């Protein structure tokens, strides 16, 4: 497929020119924030930096960071950089890691956000002939509104389904011949499973592509979803604080997500020291929004851990690519002193032939961490004998031990006993936090 773009000139802009553009926008944006957001002005004053010190992206490192704690402290309107009467929309985070944070948008902010989502849709092959089924949640969560707006911009027929009611999702998908599916990867896996149960084969639907994000997912899960739905599955990344989904998206190459660098500068820092790391290092992703008017965060720490790749891409896009975040720095569990990301366990499960329906339960007994992984069997696997299942549990625990260096107790459970997610999946139950 020939690469297609929504905004070709920007998406394929030579890097030198792109950096120049970022520099010009940064100088203006820092002035805008300094003049209108007293909270950030105080942070800059404390650091002894003024807008006059910022001449371009080379000076970015002089600016103070912002964190989710700052947004909670300034809730609700402490970060507002325009009169509230100029705002037309509020959205909020899902609250995955604590109290929700809200974001506010001018009409221009909404327009630019929707452009970003449109870029993602077009990169996945969407055009005005397509029927785009959006089953991210609508409402305060940014997933539904973002992809909905992007789909309108592309001119596709948009189905604002929202999440849930899987029966109806399938009915509309079949009757209205949806060609592009947008939802969380865990919900896509559930839809694939439900289609199969209803006797549909992957070739029975008209879907060609899926745009899945809002939570971490592995390559193994991508393969499962692609096979189950008969589509090509594209990753999309974003967070409410930077507007929502569409900050970065995959092209047909599927080797990292292009960050929309005309709107956002990305940095990778050491999460412990805050030091900016050299190109190609793994670390915490930090964003500076260059165009947002109402809620223009500078050097916002996402807590997502990834690597940036500035090498040219065969699709022609020049914007840097971020690797799939393997999890947030605060998603990482420390079990018996070992760093564990749920994505590592998911990769093992899928490799060993299990579906991505699992839950990790960590607790503490007699000052020792307990580590249990519940994994659902498929109906075919469930016909095994008790001793067969026990052997499987041991084998799976061994495979996880090989990956992590520590072994869990694996519990293989009956089909359909682990709750399915229509939005972001809950993979970890850390009961230790309850005792502390
Ligand atoms: P919350 O922080 O409450 O979940 P959001 O709904 O704004 O709020 O979610 C943003 C977060 O979702 C990101 O910081 C990231 O951790 C996660 N996320 C979004 N897209 C992806 C993706 N494609 N892969 C992995 N994680 C993602
Ligand atoms: Zn590309």
Short mmCIF file of C-alpha atoms and ligand atoms in Angstrom, two decimals:
data_model
loop_
_atom_site.label_atom_id
_atom_site.label_comp_id
_atom_site.label_asym_id
_atom_site.label_seq_id
_atom_site.Cartn_x
_atom_site.Cartn_y
_atom_site.Cartn_z
CA UNK A 1 0.00 0.00 0.00
CA UNK A 2 1.35 3.43 -0.95
CA UNK A 3 1.75 5.50 2.18
CA UNK A 4 -0.95 8.12 2.57
CA UNK A 5 -0.89 11.10 4.85
CA UNK A 6 -3.45 13.42 6.34
CA UNK A 7 -1.07 16.40 6.41
CA UNK A 8 1.76 15.34 4.16
CA UNK A 9 3.85 18.50 4.29
CA UNK A 10 4.04 18.39 8.08
CA UNK A 11 4.30 14.64 8.45
CA UNK A 12 7.21 14.37 6.01
CA UNK A 13 8.91 17.68 6.86
CA UNK A 14 12.73 17.44 6.80
CA UNK A 15 14.02 17.13 10.37
CA UNK A 16 16.08 20.31 10.28
CA UNK A 17 13.03 22.30 9.29
CA UNK A 18 10.94 20.49 11.90
CA UNK A 19 13.44 21.43 14.63
CA UNK A 20 13.39 25.02 13.46
CA UNK A 21 9.59 24.99 13.66
CA UNK A 22 9.72 23.51 17.17
CA UNK A 23 12.19 26.15 18.29
CA UNK A 24 10.03 29.00 17.05
CA UNK A 25 6.92 27.57 18.66
CA UNK A 26 8.71 26.82 21.94
CA UNK A 27 9.89 30.41 22.40
CA UNK A 28 6.33 31.66 21.97
CA UNK A 29 4.78 28.94 24.09
CA UNK A 30 7.11 29.54 27.05
CA UNK A 31 6.22 33.23 26.96
CA UNK A 32 2.50 32.36 26.80
CA UNK A 33 2.74 30.06 29.81
CA UNK A 34 4.93 32.40 31.83
CA UNK A 35 2.54 35.28 31.28
CA UNK A 36 -0.67 33.36 31.99
CA UNK A 37 0.02 30.50 34.40
CA UNK A 38 1.26 31.83 37.76
CA UNK A 39 1.92 28.31 39.04
CA UNK A 40 4.42 27.58 36.28
CA UNK A 41 5.86 31.08 36.46
CA UNK A 42 6.69 30.40 40.11
CA UNK A 43 8.39 27.13 39.16
CA UNK A 44 10.47 28.99 36.56
CA UNK A 45 11.30 31.77 38.98
CA UNK A 46 12.44 29.23 41.56
CA UNK A 47 14.69 27.65 38.95
CA UNK A 48 16.00 31.09 37.98
CA UNK A 49 14.90 30.83 34.36
CA UNK A 50 12.90 33.42 32.43
CA UNK A 51 11.37 33.33 28.94
CA UNK A 52 14.38 35.38 27.76
CA UNK A 53 16.61 32.38 28.45
CA UNK A 54 14.72 30.21 25.98
CA UNK A 55 15.93 30.75 22.41
CA UNK A 56 15.09 27.37 20.98
CA UNK A 57 14.84 23.64 21.68
CA UNK A 58 18.47 23.57 22.84
CA UNK A 59 17.30 25.51 25.93
CA UNK A 60 14.41 23.19 26.75
CA UNK A 61 16.38 21.41 29.48
CA UNK A 62 16.49 24.66 31.49
CA UNK A 63 12.75 24.55 32.12
CA UNK A 64 11.23 22.89 35.20
CA UNK A 65 9.26 19.66 34.90
CA UNK A 66 5.57 19.23 35.56
CA UNK A 67 4.14 16.08 37.08
CA UNK A 68 0.73 14.64 37.73
CA UNK A 69 1.12 15.87 41.33
CA UNK A 70 1.32 19.46 40.01
CA UNK A 71 -1.89 18.93 38.07
CA UNK A 72 -3.61 17.53 41.13
CA UNK A 73 -2.43 20.47 43.18
CA UNK A 74 -3.66 23.01 40.66
CA UNK A 75 -6.97 21.20 40.09
CA UNK A 76 -9.26 22.36 38.60
CA UNK A 77 -8.16 25.54 36.83
CA UNK A 78 -4.68 26.36 38.09
CA UNK A 79 -3.08 25.52 34.75
CA UNK A 80 -5.48 27.52 32.64
CA UNK A 81 -3.62 29.80 30.23
CA UNK A 82 -6.57 31.49 28.52
CA UNK A 83 -9.83 32.93 29.90
CA UNK A 84 -12.18 30.10 30.81
CA UNK A 85 -14.75 31.66 28.49
CA UNK A 86 -12.44 30.80 25.55
CA UNK A 87 -12.62 27.10 26.43
CA UNK A 88 -15.15 24.84 24.76
CA UNK A 89 -14.41 21.41 26.24
CA UNK A 90 -13.31 19.53 29.36
CA UNK A 91 -11.99 15.97 29.36
CA UNK A 92 -10.48 13.96 32.15
CA UNK A 93 -8.04 11.09 32.69
CA UNK A 94 -9.34 7.60 33.40
CA UNK A 95 -7.93 7.80 36.89
CA UNK A 96 -5.95 4.58 36.41
CA UNK A 97 -3.34 5.69 38.95
CA UNK A 98 -5.27 7.91 41.30
CA UNK A 99 -7.37 11.02 41.41
CA UNK A 100 -8.52 12.16 38.00
CA UNK A 101 -6.89 15.09 36.30
CA UNK A 102 -8.88 17.37 34.03
CA UNK A 103 -7.84 19.04 30.79
CA UNK A 104 -9.43 22.01 29.06
CA UNK A 105 -9.50 22.89 25.38
CA UNK A 106 -10.15 25.90 23.19
CA UNK A 107 -11.74 25.19 19.82
CA UNK A 108 -8.27 25.36 18.25
CA UNK A 109 -7.00 22.82 20.79
CA UNK A 110 -9.81 20.44 19.85
CA UNK A 111 -9.11 20.98 16.14
CA UNK A 112 -5.41 20.18 16.47
CA UNK A 113 -6.13 17.13 18.58
CA UNK A 114 -8.59 15.83 16.01
CA UNK A 115 -6.01 16.44 13.26
CA UNK A 116 -3.60 14.21 15.18
CA UNK A 117 -6.21 11.45 15.38
CA UNK A 118 -6.94 11.91 11.67
CA UNK A 119 -3.23 11.41 10.93
CA UNK A 120 -3.39 8.11 12.82
CA UNK A 121 -6.50 6.97 10.96
CA UNK A 122 -5.06 7.84 7.55
CA UNK A 123 -1.75 6.13 8.40
CA UNK A 124 -3.80 2.98 9.02
CA UNK A 125 -5.31 3.29 5.54
CA UNK A 126 -8.58 5.05 6.42
CA UNK A 127 -10.30 7.33 3.92
CA UNK A 128 -13.78 8.69 3.31
CA UNK A 129 -15.03 5.36 1.97
CA UNK A 130 -14.44 3.73 5.34
CA UNK A 131 -16.87 2.94 8.13
CA UNK A 132 -15.11 3.66 11.42
CA UNK A 133 -16.52 1.94 14.49
CA UNK A 134 -15.37 3.82 17.57
CA UNK A 135 -15.79 1.71 20.68
CA UNK A 136 -13.51 3.59 22.99
CA UNK A 137 -15.52 5.08 25.83
CA UNK A 138 -17.18 8.40 25.11
CA UNK A 139 -17.67 11.06 27.72
CA UNK A 140 -14.88 12.46 29.85
CA UNK A 141 -12.44 9.79 28.65
CA UNK A 142 -10.55 11.10 25.62
CA UNK A 143 -10.57 7.89 23.56
CA UNK A 144 -14.07 8.12 22.08
CA UNK A 145 -14.21 11.88 21.41
CA UNK A 146 -10.67 11.92 19.97
CA UNK A 147 -11.11 9.15 17.41
CA UNK A 148 -14.63 10.31 16.67
CA UNK A 149 -13.35 13.77 15.77
CA UNK A 150 -10.46 12.36 13.76
CA UNK A 151 -12.79 10.13 11.79
CA UNK A 152 -15.01 13.11 10.96
CA UNK A 153 -11.98 15.05 9.74
CA UNK A 154 -11.08 12.20 7.40
CA UNK A 155 -14.67 12.19 6.20
CA UNK A 156 -15.32 8.58 7.10
CA UNK A 157 -18.71 7.30 8.17
CA UNK A 158 -18.35 7.32 11.94
CA UNK A 159 -20.16 4.95 14.32
CA UNK A 160 -20.03 6.51 17.80
CA UNK A 161 -20.63 3.20 19.59
CA UNK A 162 -18.74 3.88 22.82
CA UNK A 163 -17.56 0.83 24.76
CA UNK A 164 -19.61 -2.08 26.01
CA UNK A 165 -22.71 -3.89 24.80
CA UNK A 166 -20.66 -6.31 22.76
CA UNK A 167 -23.71 -7.94 21.17
CA UNK A 168 -24.68 -4.62 19.64
CA UNK A 169 -21.08 -3.88 18.61
CA UNK A 170 -21.06 -7.12 16.64
CA UNK A 171 -24.49 -6.57 15.14
CA UNK A 172 -23.58 -3.09 13.88
CA UNK A 173 -20.15 -4.22 12.75
CA UNK A 174 -21.79 -6.85 10.55
CA UNK A 175 -24.87 -4.93 9.41
CA UNK A 176 -23.11 -1.63 8.70
CA UNK A 177 -19.95 -3.29 7.39
CA UNK A 178 -17.43 -1.53 9.61
CA UNK A 179 -13.97 -1.41 8.06
CA UNK A 180 -11.94 0.23 10.84
CA UNK A 181 -12.24 -0.61 14.54
CA UNK A 182 -11.06 1.76 17.28
CA UNK A 183 -10.93 0.55 20.91
CA UNK A 184 -8.57 -0.65 23.62
CA UNK A 185 -6.56 -3.74 22.62
CA UNK A 186 -8.12 -5.71 25.47
CA UNK A 187 -11.59 -4.90 24.17
CA UNK A 188 -10.53 -5.80 20.62
CA UNK A 189 -9.40 -9.19 21.91
CA UNK A 190 -12.76 -9.63 23.61
CA UNK A 191 -14.67 -8.68 20.48
CA UNK A 192 -12.60 -11.21 18.50
CA UNK A 193 -13.38 -13.87 21.09
CA UNK A 194 -17.11 -13.05 21.01
CA UNK A 195 -17.21 -13.16 17.21
CA UNK A 196 -15.62 -16.58 17.26
CA UNK A 197 -18.14 -17.81 19.82
CA UNK A 198 -20.95 -16.67 17.60
CA UNK A 199 -19.51 -18.79 14.82
CA UNK A 200 -18.00 -16.01 12.72
CA UNK A 201 -14.69 -16.60 10.98
CA UNK A 202 -12.16 -13.74 10.67
CA UNK A 203 -12.99 -13.37 6.96
CA UNK A 204 -16.70 -12.89 7.69
CA UNK A 205 -16.31 -9.28 8.82
CA UNK A 206 -15.37 -6.31 6.60
CA UNK A 207 -12.74 -4.93 8.97
CA UNK A 208 -9.34 -4.17 7.48
CA UNK A 209 -7.64 -2.22 10.27
CA UNK A 210 -7.85 -1.53 13.97
CA UNK A 211 -6.49 1.41 15.94
CA UNK A 212 -5.84 0.23 19.43
CA UNK A 213 -4.32 2.08 22.37
CA UNK A 214 -4.88 3.65 25.77
CA UNK A 215 -3.15 0.74 27.53
CA UNK A 216 0.02 -1.30 27.09
CA UNK A 217 -0.15 -4.34 24.81
CA UNK A 218 2.46 -6.71 23.50
CA UNK A 219 3.47 -7.80 19.99
CA UNK A 220 2.10 -11.22 20.84
CA UNK A 221 -1.29 -9.68 21.59
CA UNK A 222 -1.09 -7.80 18.29
CA UNK A 223 -0.66 -11.09 16.42
CA UNK A 224 -3.60 -12.64 18.25
CA UNK A 225 -5.91 -9.72 17.48
CA UNK A 226 -4.78 -9.53 13.85
CA UNK A 227 -5.45 -13.24 13.37
CA UNK A 228 -8.73 -13.19 15.30
CA UNK A 229 -10.24 -10.27 13.40
CA UNK A 230 -8.43 -10.69 10.06
CA UNK A 231 -7.04 -7.14 10.20
CA UNK A 232 -3.87 -5.15 10.56
CA UNK A 233 -3.67 -3.75 14.11
CA UNK A 234 -2.11 -0.32 14.67
CA UNK A 235 -0.99 1.15 17.96
CA UNK A 236 -1.97 4.67 19.01
CA UNK A 237 -0.70 6.52 22.05
CA UNK A 238 -1.70 9.58 23.98
CA UNK A 239 -2.71 10.92 27.33
CA UNK A 240 -5.30 13.38 28.47
CA UNK A 241 -2.65 15.82 29.64
CA UNK A 242 -1.35 16.23 26.08
CA UNK A 243 -4.93 16.30 24.69
CA UNK A 244 -5.67 12.59 24.28
CA UNK A 245 -4.98 9.79 21.80
CA UNK A 246 -3.05 10.71 18.68
CA UNK A 247 0.09 12.14 20.23
CA UNK A 248 1.81 9.24 18.49
CA UNK A 249 0.62 6.58 16.06
CA UNK A 250 1.88 3.69 14.01
CA UNK A 251 2.31 3.68 10.26
CA UNK A 252 2.14 0.55 8.10
CA UNK A 253 5.73 -0.23 9.05
CA UNK A 254 4.50 -1.07 12.61
CA UNK A 255 7.90 -0.36 14.10
CA UNK A 256 7.21 2.32 16.67
CA UNK A 257 4.76 5.19 16.79
CA UNK A 258 5.50 8.50 15.05
CA UNK A 259 5.19 11.34 17.55
CA UNK A 260 3.44 14.41 16.15
CA UNK A 261 6.52 16.54 16.66
CA UNK A 262 5.11 19.68 15.11
CA UNK A 263 2.84 19.82 18.19
CA UNK A 264 4.92 18.05 20.84
CA UNK A 265 8.59 17.91 21.74
CA UNK A 266 9.54 14.56 23.23
CA UNK A 267 12.44 13.99 25.61
CA UNK A 268 13.65 10.88 27.40
CA UNK A 269 14.87 11.36 30.94
CA UNK A 270 16.22 9.25 33.74
CA UNK A 271 13.13 8.85 35.96
CA UNK A 272 15.26 8.94 39.11
CA UNK A 273 17.54 11.91 38.42
CA UNK A 274 15.56 13.87 35.82
CA UNK A 275 18.64 14.01 33.61
CA UNK A 276 18.01 14.10 29.84
CA UNK A 277 19.32 10.85 28.35
CA UNK A 278 21.17 10.48 25.04
CA UNK A 279 19.37 9.40 21.88
CA UNK A 280 18.33 5.76 21.90
CA UNK A 281 18.21 5.40 25.71
CA UNK A 282 15.30 3.84 27.51
CA UNK A 283 13.70 6.16 30.02
CA UNK A 284 10.70 8.26 30.96
CA UNK A 285 8.95 10.13 28.20
CA UNK A 286 8.48 13.87 28.73
CA UNK A 287 6.30 16.06 26.52
CA UNK A 288 6.20 19.77 25.83
CA UNK A 289 3.08 20.88 24.00
CA UNK A 290 3.86 23.57 21.46
CA UNK A 291 0.44 24.59 20.20
CA UNK A 292 -2.02 24.01 22.99
CA UNK A 293 -3.62 27.24 24.11
CA UNK A 294 -5.75 26.43 27.16
CA UNK A 295 -3.70 23.71 28.88
CA UNK A 296 -0.17 24.07 27.53
CA UNK A 297 2.01 21.77 29.60
CA UNK A 298 5.76 22.25 29.40
CA UNK A 299 8.06 19.30 30.15
CA UNK A 300 5.28 17.09 31.43
CA UNK A 301 6.51 13.80 32.87
CA UNK A 302 4.32 11.00 31.53
CA UNK A 303 5.83 8.22 33.67
CA UNK A 304 5.68 6.06 30.54
CA UNK A 305 8.91 4.23 29.86
CA UNK A 306 10.09 3.90 26.25
CA UNK A 307 12.84 4.53 23.69
CA UNK A 308 12.86 7.10 20.86
CA UNK A 309 14.06 6.26 17.37
CA UNK A 310 14.87 9.21 15.08
CA UNK A 311 15.92 7.08 12.07
CA UNK A 312 14.04 7.61 8.80
CA UNK A 313 11.00 5.41 8.26
CA UNK A 314 10.05 3.70 5.00
CA UNK A 315 6.62 5.39 5.15
CA UNK A 316 8.26 8.75 4.47
CA UNK A 317 7.30 10.29 7.79
CA UNK A 318 10.17 12.13 9.41
CA UNK A 319 8.76 12.38 12.91
CA UNK A 320 10.58 10.44 15.58
CA UNK A 321 9.15 7.07 16.61
CA UNK A 322 8.56 5.95 20.20
CA UNK A 323 8.66 2.27 21.13
CA UNK A 324 5.58 0.76 22.71
CA UNK A 325 5.66 1.92 26.32
CA UNK A 326 6.33 -1.27 28.23
CA UNK A 327 4.39 0.14 31.14
CA UNK A 328 4.40 3.16 33.35
CA UNK A 329 7.15 3.65 35.85
CA UNK A 330 4.38 3.33 38.44
CA UNK A 331 2.95 0.16 36.80
CA UNK A 332 6.14 -1.63 37.58
CA UNK A 333 5.84 -3.98 40.52
CA UNK A 334 8.76 -4.88 42.67
CA UNK A 335 8.20 -8.47 43.70
CA UNK A 336 10.80 -10.04 45.97
CA UNK A 337 13.17 -7.30 44.88
CA UNK A 338 12.73 -7.96 41.16
CA UNK A 339 11.26 -5.39 38.75
CA UNK A 340 8.22 -6.87 37.01
CA UNK A 341 6.06 -5.34 34.30
CA UNK A 342 2.69 -6.95 33.50
CA UNK A 343 3.67 -6.81 29.80
CA UNK A 344 6.51 -9.28 30.42
CA UNK A 345 4.08 -11.81 31.84
CA UNK A 346 1.62 -11.19 29.02
CA UNK A 347 4.33 -11.91 26.46
CA UNK A 348 5.07 -15.28 28.08
CA UNK A 349 1.39 -16.24 28.23
CA UNK A 350 0.78 -15.54 24.58
CA UNK A 351 3.99 -17.31 23.59
CA UNK A 352 2.86 -20.39 25.49
CA UNK A 353 -0.46 -20.47 23.66
CA UNK A 354 -2.78 -18.80 26.20
CA UNK A 355 -5.24 -15.99 25.54
CA UNK A 356 -4.50 -12.59 27.10
CA UNK A 357 -7.04 -13.10 29.87
CA UNK A 358 -5.06 -13.00 33.06
CA UNK A 359 -4.67 -11.28 36.38
CA UNK A 360 -1.63 -10.88 38.57
CA UNK A 361 -2.19 -10.85 42.32
CA UNK A 362 0.60 -9.75 44.63
CA UNK A 363 0.34 -9.84 48.39
CA UNK A 364 2.53 -10.16 51.43
CA UNK A 365 2.51 -13.09 53.84
CA UNK A 366 4.98 -13.44 56.73
CA UNK A 367 7.08 -10.59 55.31
CA UNK A 368 7.40 -12.32 51.99
CA UNK A 369 5.83 -11.28 48.72
CA UNK A 370 3.35 -13.74 47.29
CA UNK A 371 3.02 -13.77 43.53
CA UNK A 372 0.06 -15.48 41.84
CA UNK A 373 -0.91 -15.40 38.21
CA UNK A 374 -4.44 -16.43 37.23
CA UNK A 375 -4.74 -17.45 33.60
CA UNK A 376 -7.86 -18.45 31.80
CA UNK A 377 -7.98 -21.61 29.74
CA UNK A 378 -9.72 -21.73 26.40
CA UNK A 379 -12.65 -24.17 26.16
CA UNK A 380 -10.40 -26.61 24.22
CA UNK A 381 -7.65 -26.44 26.85
CA UNK A 382 -10.20 -26.88 29.62
CA UNK A 383 -11.00 -30.45 28.56
CA UNK A 384 -7.60 -31.53 29.88
CA UNK A 385 -7.37 -33.91 32.87
CA UNK A 386 -6.59 -32.55 36.34
CA UNK A 387 -3.05 -33.89 36.17
CA UNK A 388 -2.73 -32.44 32.69
CA UNK A 389 -3.71 -29.04 34.02
CA UNK A 390 -1.32 -29.28 36.95
CA UNK A 391 1.49 -30.07 34.53
CA UNK A 392 0.54 -27.08 32.41
CA UNK A 393 0.56 -24.83 35.49
CA UNK A 394 4.07 -25.96 36.37
CA UNK A 395 5.29 -25.46 32.81
CA UNK A 396 3.86 -21.96 32.63
CA UNK A 397 5.30 -21.00 36.03
CA UNK A 398 8.67 -22.23 34.73
CA UNK A 399 8.41 -20.12 31.58
CA UNK A 400 7.60 -17.02 33.65
CA UNK A 401 10.50 -17.78 35.99
CA UNK A 402 12.83 -17.97 32.99
CA UNK A 403 11.63 -14.55 31.87
CA UNK A 404 11.69 -12.78 35.24
CA UNK A 405 14.04 -14.68 37.45
CA UNK A 406 11.26 -15.26 39.97
CA UNK A 407 8.44 -17.78 39.66
CA UNK A 408 4.77 -17.24 40.44
CA UNK A 409 2.16 -19.76 41.46
CA UNK A 410 0.12 -20.22 38.31
CA UNK A 411 -3.59 -20.96 38.54
CA UNK A 412 -5.24 -22.07 35.34
CA UNK A 413 -8.91 -21.24 35.65
CA UNK A 414 -12.07 -22.07 33.73
CA UNK A 415 -13.02 -20.16 30.59
CA UNK A 416 -14.82 -16.85 31.22
CA UNK A 417 -13.89 -16.59 34.88
CA UNK A 418 -11.66 -13.53 34.54
CA UNK A 419 -13.66 -10.34 34.00
CA UNK A 420 -13.37 -8.91 30.49
CA UNK A 421 -12.59 -5.26 30.03
CA UNK A 422 -14.46 -2.89 27.76
CA UNK A 423 -11.98 -0.11 28.46
CA UNK A 424 -8.60 -0.35 30.11
CA UNK A 425 -7.94 -3.84 31.46
CA UNK A 426 -7.11 -4.35 35.14
CA UNK A 427 -4.11 -6.69 35.09
CA UNK A 428 -2.66 -6.27 38.56
CA UNK A 429 -4.13 -6.51 42.01
CA UNK A 430 -1.46 -5.44 44.45
CA UNK A 431 -2.87 -6.14 47.88
CA UNK A 432 0.36 -5.10 49.56
CA UNK A 433 -0.63 -1.47 49.09
CA UNK A 434 -3.74 -2.11 51.18
CA UNK A 435 -1.69 -3.28 54.18
CA UNK A 436 0.87 -0.43 54.13
P1 LIG B 1 -4.87 7.57 33.10
O1 LIG B 1 -3.47 8.05 33.39
O2 LIG B 1 -5.83 7.85 34.22
O3 LIG B 1 -4.98 6.19 32.55
P2 LIG B 1 -5.41 8.53 30.40
O4 LIG B 1 -6.73 7.98 30.06
O5 LIG B 1 -5.10 9.90 29.93
O6 LIG B 1 -5.32 8.57 31.96
O7 LIG B 1 -4.31 7.51 29.91
C1 LIG B 1 -3.03 7.86 29.46
C2 LIG B 1 -2.07 6.73 29.73
O8 LIG B 1 -2.50 5.52 29.07
C3 LIG B 1 -0.68 6.96 29.18
O9 LIG B 1 0.11 7.76 30.02
C4 LIG B 1 -0.14 5.55 29.06
O10 LIG B 1 0.34 5.07 30.29
C5 LIG B 1 -1.36 4.74 28.69
N1 LIG B 1 -1.38 4.54 27.23
C6 LIG B 1 -2.07 5.24 26.31
N2 LIG B 1 -1.87 4.73 25.06
C7 LIG B 1 -1.02 3.68 25.21
C8 LIG B 1 -0.41 2.75 24.29
N3 LIG B 1 -0.66 2.78 23.00
N4 LIG B 1 0.42 1.82 24.81
C9 LIG B 1 0.68 1.79 26.14
N5 LIG B 1 0.15 2.61 27.05
C10 LIG B 1 -0.69 3.56 26.59
ZN1 LIG B 2 6.55 5.30 9.42
#
